[in-house]
Coordinates of N, CA and C in Angstrom, one line a residue:
M53 N 97.4 -22.9 69.8 CA 97.9 -23.2 68.4 C 99.4 -22.9 68.3
R54 N 100.1 -23.8 67.8 CA 101.5 -23.7 67.6 C 101.8 -23.2 66.2
L55 N 102.8 -22.3 66.1 CA 103.2 -21.8 64.8 C 104.3 -22.8 64.2
P56 N 104.4 -22.8 62.8 CA 105.3 -23.8 62.2 C 106.8 -23.7 62.8
W57 N 107.3 -22.6 63.1 CA 108.7 -22.5 63.5 C 108.8 -23.0 65.0
Q58 N 107.7 -23.1 65.7 CA 107.7 -23.7 67.0 C 107.8 -25.2 67.0
L59 N 107.4 -25.7 65.8 CA 107.5 -27.2 65.6 C 108.8 -27.5 64.9
G60 N 109.7 -26.6 64.7 CA 110.9 -26.8 64.0 C 110.7 -26.9 62.5
Q61 N 109.6 -26.3 61.9 CA 109.4 -26.3 60.5 C 109.7 -24.9 59.9
Y62 N 110.5 -24.9 58.9 CA 110.9 -23.7 58.2 C 110.6 -23.9 56.7
F63 N 109.7 -23.2 56.1 CA 109.3 -23.4 54.8 C 110.1 -22.6 53.8
T64 N 110.6 -23.2 52.8 CA 111.5 -22.6 51.8 C 110.7 -21.5 51.0
P65 N 111.3 -20.3 50.9 CA 110.6 -19.2 50.1 C 110.7 -19.6 48.6
W66 N 109.7 -19.1 47.9 CA 109.6 -19.5 46.5 C 110.9 -19.1 45.7
G67 N 111.4 -17.9 46.0 CA 112.6 -17.5 45.3 C 113.8 -18.5 45.4
V68 N 114.0 -19.0 46.6 CA 115.0 -20.0 46.9 C 114.7 -21.3 46.2
A69 N 113.5 -21.7 46.3 CA 113.1 -23.0 45.6 C 113.2 -22.9 44.1
S70 N 112.9 -21.8 43.6 CA 113.0 -21.5 42.1 C 114.5 -21.6 41.7
M71 N 115.3 -20.9 42.5 CA 116.8 -20.9 42.2 C 117.3 -22.4 42.3
M72 N 116.9 -23.1 43.3 CA 117.4 -24.5 43.4 C 116.9 -25.4 42.3
A73 N 115.7 -25.2 41.8 CA 115.2 -25.9 40.7 C 116.0 -25.7 39.4
Q74 N 116.4 -24.4 39.2 CA 117.2 -24.0 38.1 C 118.6 -24.6 38.2
M75 N 119.1 -24.7 39.4 CA 120.5 -25.2 39.6 C 120.5 -26.8 39.4
T76 N 119.5 -27.5 39.7 CA 119.5 -28.9 39.7 C 118.8 -29.6 38.5
A77 N 118.0 -28.8 37.8 CA 117.2 -29.5 36.7 C 118.1 -29.9 35.5
G78 N 119.1 -29.1 35.2 CA 119.9 -29.5 34.0 C 119.2 -29.3 32.7
E79 N 119.7 -30.0 31.7 CA 119.1 -29.9 30.3 C 117.8 -30.7 30.2
K80 N 117.0 -30.4 29.2 CA 115.8 -31.1 29.0 C 116.1 -32.6 28.7
P81 N 115.5 -33.5 29.5 CA 115.8 -34.9 29.3 C 115.2 -35.5 28.0
E82 N 115.9 -36.4 27.4 CA 115.5 -37.1 26.2 C 114.2 -37.9 26.5
D83 N 113.4 -38.0 25.5 CA 112.1 -38.8 25.7 C 112.5 -40.2 25.4
T84 N 112.6 -41.0 26.5 CA 113.0 -42.4 26.5 C 111.7 -43.3 26.7
G85 N 110.6 -42.6 26.9 CA 109.4 -43.4 27.1 C 109.2 -43.7 28.6
Q86 N 110.1 -43.2 29.4 CA 110.0 -43.4 30.9 C 109.7 -42.1 31.6
L87 N 109.1 -42.2 32.8 CA 108.8 -41.0 33.5 C 110.1 -40.4 34.1
I88 N 110.1 -39.1 34.2 CA 111.2 -38.3 34.8 C 110.8 -38.2 36.3
K89 N 111.6 -38.9 37.1 CA 111.2 -39.0 38.5 C 111.9 -37.9 39.4
V90 N 111.1 -37.2 40.1 CA 111.5 -36.2 41.1 C 111.0 -36.5 42.4
C91 N 111.9 -36.5 43.5 CA 111.4 -36.9 44.8 C 111.9 -35.9 45.8
D92 N 111.1 -35.6 46.8 CA 111.4 -34.8 47.9 C 111.0 -35.5 49.2
P93 N 112.0 -36.1 49.9 CA 111.6 -37.0 51.1 C 111.2 -36.2 52.3
A94 N 111.3 -34.9 52.3 CA 110.9 -34.0 53.4 C 110.2 -32.8 52.7
C95 N 109.1 -33.0 52.1 CA 108.5 -32.1 51.1 C 107.9 -30.8 51.8
G96 N 107.5 -30.9 53.1 CA 106.8 -29.8 53.6 C 105.6 -29.4 52.8
S97 N 105.4 -28.2 52.4 CA 104.2 -27.8 51.7 C 104.4 -28.0 50.2
G98 N 105.5 -28.6 49.8 CA 105.7 -28.9 48.4 C 106.3 -27.9 47.5
V99 N 106.8 -26.8 48.0 CA 107.3 -25.7 47.2 C 108.5 -26.1 46.3
M100 N 109.4 -27.0 46.8 CA 110.5 -27.4 46.0 C 110.0 -28.2 44.7
L101 N 109.0 -29.1 44.9 CA 108.5 -29.8 43.8 C 107.7 -28.9 42.8
L102 N 107.0 -28.0 43.4 CA 106.3 -27.0 42.6 C 107.2 -26.2 41.7
A103 N 108.3 -25.8 42.3 CA 109.3 -25.0 41.6 C 110.0 -25.8 40.5
F104 N 110.2 -27.1 40.8 CA 110.8 -28.0 39.7 C 109.8 -28.1 38.6
A105 N 108.5 -28.3 38.9 CA 107.5 -28.5 37.8 C 107.4 -27.2 37.0
H106 N 107.4 -26.0 37.7 CA 107.4 -24.7 37.1 C 108.6 -24.6 36.1
H107 N 109.7 -24.9 36.6 CA 110.9 -24.8 35.8 C 110.8 -25.7 34.5
A108 N 110.3 -27.0 34.7 CA 110.1 -27.9 33.6 C 109.2 -27.3 32.6
L109 N 108.1 -26.8 33.1 CA 107.0 -26.2 32.2 C 107.6 -25.1 31.3
F110 N 108.3 -24.1 32.0 CA 108.7 -22.9 31.2 C 110.1 -23.1 30.5
N111 N 110.8 -24.1 30.8 CA 112.1 -24.3 30.2 C 112.2 -25.6 29.3
W112 N 111.3 -26.6 29.5 CA 111.3 -27.8 28.7 C 110.0 -27.9 27.9
G113 N 109.0 -27.2 28.3 CA 107.7 -27.3 27.6 C 106.7 -28.1 28.2
E114 N 105.4 -27.9 27.8 CA 104.3 -28.6 28.4 C 104.3 -30.1 28.2
D115 N 104.9 -30.5 27.0 CA 104.9 -31.9 26.7 C 105.8 -32.7 27.7
T116 N 106.7 -32.0 28.4 CA 107.6 -32.7 29.3 C 106.8 -32.9 30.6
L117 N 105.9 -32.1 31.0 CA 105.1 -32.3 32.3 C 104.4 -33.6 32.3
I118 N 103.9 -34.1 31.2 CA 103.2 -35.4 31.2 C 104.1 -36.5 31.5
R119 N 105.4 -36.3 31.3 CA 106.4 -37.3 31.6 C 107.0 -37.1 33.0
L120 N 106.6 -36.2 33.8 CA 107.1 -35.9 35.1 C 106.4 -36.6 36.2
A121 N 107.1 -37.4 37.0 CA 106.6 -38.1 38.1 C 107.1 -37.4 39.4
V122 N 106.2 -36.8 40.2 CA 106.5 -36.1 41.4 C 106.1 -36.9 42.6
T123 N 107.1 -37.1 43.5 CA 106.8 -37.8 44.7 C 107.3 -37.0 45.9
G124 N 106.4 -36.8 46.8 CA 106.8 -36.0 48.1 C 106.3 -36.8 49.3
C125 N 107.1 -36.7 50.4 CA 106.7 -37.3 51.6 C 107.0 -36.4 52.7
D126 N 106.2 -36.3 53.7 CA 106.5 -35.5 54.9 C 105.9 -36.3 56.1
I127 N 106.6 -36.1 57.2 CA 106.2 -36.7 58.5 C 105.0 -36.1 59.1
D128 N 104.8 -34.8 58.8 CA 103.7 -34.0 59.3 C 102.5 -34.2 58.3
A129 N 101.4 -34.8 58.8 CA 100.2 -35.0 58.0 C 99.6 -33.7 57.4
Y130 N 99.6 -32.6 58.2 CA 99.1 -31.4 57.6 C 100.0 -30.9 56.4
C131 N 101.3 -31.0 56.5 CA 102.2 -30.6 55.4 C 101.9 -31.5 54.2
A132 N 101.8 -32.8 54.4 CA 101.6 -33.7 53.3 C 100.3 -33.3 52.6
R133 N 99.3 -33.0 53.3 CA 98.0 -32.7 52.7 C 98.1 -31.3 52.0
V134 N 98.8 -30.4 52.5 CA 99.0 -29.1 51.8 C 99.7 -29.3 50.5
M135 N 100.8 -30.1 50.5 CA 101.5 -30.4 49.3 C 100.6 -31.0 48.2
A136 N 99.8 -32.0 48.6 CA 98.9 -32.6 47.7 C 97.9 -31.6 47.2
L137 N 97.3 -30.8 48.0 CA 96.4 -29.8 47.6 C 97.0 -28.8 46.6
Q138 N 98.2 -28.3 46.9 CA 98.9 -27.4 46.0 C 99.2 -28.0 44.6
L139 N 99.7 -29.2 44.6 CA 99.9 -29.8 43.3 C 98.7 -30.0 42.5
V140 N 97.7 -30.6 43.1 CA 96.4 -30.9 42.4 C 95.7 -29.6 42.0
A141 N 95.7 -28.6 42.9 CA 95.1 -27.3 42.6 C 95.8 -26.6 41.4
N142 N 97.1 -26.5 41.5 CA 97.9 -25.9 40.4 C 97.6 -26.5 39.0
C143 N 97.6 -27.8 39.0 CA 97.4 -28.6 37.8 C 96.0 -28.3 37.2
N144 N 95.0 -28.2 38.1 CA 93.6 -27.9 37.7 C 93.4 -26.5 37.3
I145 N 94.0 -25.5 38.0 CA 93.8 -24.1 37.7 C 94.4 -23.8 36.3
F146 N 95.6 -24.4 36.1 CA 96.3 -24.0 34.8 C 96.1 -25.1 33.7
N147 N 95.2 -26.1 34.0 CA 94.9 -27.1 33.0 C 96.2 -27.8 32.6
L148 N 97.0 -28.2 33.5 CA 98.2 -29.0 33.2 C 98.1 -30.4 33.7
K149 N 98.9 -31.3 33.0 CA 98.8 -32.7 33.4 C 100.2 -33.1 33.7
L150 N 100.4 -33.7 34.9 CA 101.6 -34.3 35.3 C 101.5 -35.8 35.1
G151 N 102.6 -36.5 34.8 CA 102.5 -37.9 34.5 C 102.1 -38.7 35.8
E152 N 102.6 -38.3 36.9 CA 102.2 -38.9 38.2 C 102.4 -37.9 39.4
V153 N 101.5 -38.0 40.3 CA 101.7 -37.3 41.6 C 101.5 -38.3 42.7
L154 N 102.5 -38.4 43.6 CA 102.3 -39.3 44.7 C 102.8 -38.5 45.9
V155 N 101.9 -38.4 46.9 CA 102.1 -37.7 48.2 C 101.9 -38.7 49.3
L156 N 103.0 -38.9 50.1 CA 102.9 -39.8 51.3 C 103.1 -39.1 52.6
R157 N 102.5 -39.6 53.6 CA 102.7 -39.1 55.0 C 103.4 -40.2 55.8
G158 N 104.5 -39.8 56.3 CA 105.3 -40.8 57.1 C 106.7 -40.4 57.2
D159 N 107.5 -41.2 57.8 CA 108.9 -40.9 58.0 C 109.7 -41.6 56.9
S160 N 110.2 -40.8 56.0 CA 110.9 -41.4 54.8 C 112.2 -42.1 55.1
L161 N 112.7 -42.0 56.4 CA 113.8 -42.8 56.8 C 113.4 -44.2 57.1
F162 N 112.1 -44.4 57.4 CA 111.6 -45.7 57.8 C 110.2 -45.9 57.1
P163 N 110.3 -46.0 55.7 CA 109.0 -46.1 55.0 C 108.2 -47.3 55.2
D164 N 108.8 -48.3 55.8 CA 108.0 -49.6 56.0 C 107.2 -49.5 57.3
K165 N 107.2 -48.4 58.0 CA 106.5 -48.2 59.3 C 105.4 -47.2 59.2
G166 N 104.2 -47.6 58.9 CA 103.1 -46.7 58.9 C 103.0 -45.6 57.9
M167 N 103.5 -45.9 56.7 CA 103.4 -44.9 55.6 C 101.9 -44.8 55.1
E168 N 101.4 -43.6 54.9 CA 100.0 -43.4 54.5 C 100.1 -42.7 53.1
T169 N 99.3 -43.2 52.2 CA 99.2 -42.5 50.9 C 98.1 -41.4 51.0
I170 N 98.5 -40.2 50.7 CA 97.6 -39.1 50.7 C 96.9 -38.9 49.4
V171 N 97.7 -38.9 48.3 CA 97.2 -38.8 47.0 C 98.1 -39.7 46.0
H172 N 97.5 -40.4 45.1 CA 98.3 -41.0 44.1 C 97.5 -40.9 42.8
A173 N 97.9 -40.1 41.9 CA 97.2 -39.8 40.7 C 98.1 -39.9 39.5
T174 N 97.6 -40.5 38.4 CA 98.4 -40.6 37.2 C 97.7 -40.2 36.0
A175 N 98.4 -39.7 35.0 CA 97.8 -39.4 33.7 C 97.5 -40.7 33.0
P176 N 96.4 -40.8 32.2 CA 96.1 -42.0 31.5 C 97.2 -42.5 30.6
T177 N 98.1 -41.6 30.1 CA 99.1 -42.0 29.2 C 100.5 -42.3 29.9
A178 N 100.5 -42.2 31.3 CA 101.8 -42.3 32.0 C 102.3 -43.8 31.9
P179 N 103.5 -44.0 31.5 CA 104.1 -45.3 31.3 C 104.6 -45.9 32.6
N180 N 104.4 -47.2 32.8 CA 105.0 -48.0 33.8 C 104.8 -47.4 35.2
V181 N 103.6 -47.2 35.7 CA 103.4 -46.6 37.0 C 103.2 -47.8 38.0
L182 N 104.0 -47.7 39.1 CA 104.0 -48.6 40.2 C 102.9 -48.3 41.1
P183 N 102.4 -49.2 41.9 CA 101.5 -48.9 43.0 C 102.1 -47.9 44.0
A184 N 101.3 -47.1 44.7 CA 101.8 -46.1 45.6 C 102.8 -46.6 46.6
Q185 N 102.6 -47.7 47.2 CA 103.5 -48.2 48.2 C 104.3 -49.5 47.8
A186 N 104.6 -49.5 46.5 CA 105.4 -50.7 46.0 C 106.7 -50.7 46.7
P187 N 107.3 -51.9 47.0 CA 108.6 -52.0 47.7 C 109.7 -51.2 47.0
E188 N 109.7 -51.2 45.7 CA 110.8 -50.5 44.9 C 110.7 -49.0 45.2
R189 N 109.4 -48.5 45.2 CA 109.1 -47.1 45.4 C 109.5 -46.6 46.8
L190 N 109.2 -47.4 47.8 CA 109.5 -47.1 49.2 C 111.1 -47.2 49.4
A191 N 111.7 -48.1 48.7 CA 113.2 -48.2 48.8 C 113.8 -47.0 48.2
A192 N 113.3 -46.5 47.1 CA 113.9 -45.3 46.5 C 113.7 -44.0 47.4
L193 N 112.5 -44.0 48.0 CA 112.2 -42.9 48.9 C 113.2 -42.9 50.1
M194 N 113.4 -44.1 50.7 CA 114.4 -44.2 51.8 C 115.8 -43.9 51.3
D195 N 116.2 -44.3 50.1 CA 117.5 -43.9 49.6 C 117.6 -42.4 49.4
A196 N 116.6 -41.7 49.0 CA 116.6 -40.3 48.9 C 116.8 -39.6 50.2
A197 N 116.1 -40.2 51.2 CA 116.2 -39.6 52.6 C 117.5 -39.9 53.2
H198 N 118.2 -40.9 52.8 CA 119.5 -41.3 53.4 C 120.6 -40.7 52.5
A199 N 120.3 -39.7 51.7 CA 121.4 -39.1 50.8 C 122.4 -38.4 51.7
H200 N 122.0 -38.0 52.9 CA 122.9 -37.4 53.9 C 123.0 -38.4 55.1
P201 N 123.9 -39.4 55.0 CA 123.9 -40.5 56.0 C 124.3 -40.0 57.4
D202 N 124.9 -38.9 57.6 CA 125.3 -38.4 58.9 C 124.3 -37.5 59.5
V203 N 123.2 -37.3 58.8 CA 122.2 -36.3 59.3 C 120.8 -37.0 59.4
Y204 N 120.1 -36.8 60.5 CA 118.8 -37.4 60.6 C 117.8 -36.4 59.9
Q205 N 116.7 -36.9 59.3 CA 115.8 -36.1 58.6 C 115.3 -34.9 59.4
H206 N 115.2 -35.1 60.7 CA 114.7 -34.0 61.6 C 115.7 -32.9 61.8
E207 N 117.0 -33.2 61.4 CA 118.0 -32.2 61.6 C 118.5 -31.6 60.3
L208 N 117.9 -32.0 59.1 CA 118.4 -31.6 57.9 C 118.4 -30.0 57.7
F209 N 117.4 -29.4 58.3 CA 117.3 -28.0 58.1 C 117.5 -27.2 59.4
A210 N 118.1 -27.9 60.4 CA 118.3 -27.2 61.7 C 119.4 -26.2 61.5
A211 N 119.3 -25.1 62.3 CA 120.3 -24.0 62.3 C 121.6 -24.6 62.9
A212 N 122.7 -24.2 62.2 CA 124.0 -24.7 62.7 C 124.5 -23.8 63.8

């Protein structure tokens, strides 16, 4: 059995993820009738997206969660499934509703090559929801992964 760090995987601690969510979330978005989209193209176990949802709940209110669309993708099938499990379990345990949860397994740098949908769930009232692997959605995922054009996804968190 190989341990995560032997595979080059380093999971973000909750405290760091929480701080990053606070730094990036900004003010409460206006209700425009559209989903608030949050994407992590290398989601691992989903701690960054969970921290963002936690921040939204406690700083913007429960009514904002129903407008939150969370998309995560990881190249590791195990990690993608852990993220899906964590999001769905947390929503069920605390009786919370997200507008949309989409978890994909694949390489977000090349979403047109073998992308697998792990979970795609939406709230009944979620507006304008695209299919899980709609071309626009995969293009947005690839754009998020290419936010650092000089760095490959596999090197994003490598030690310098």
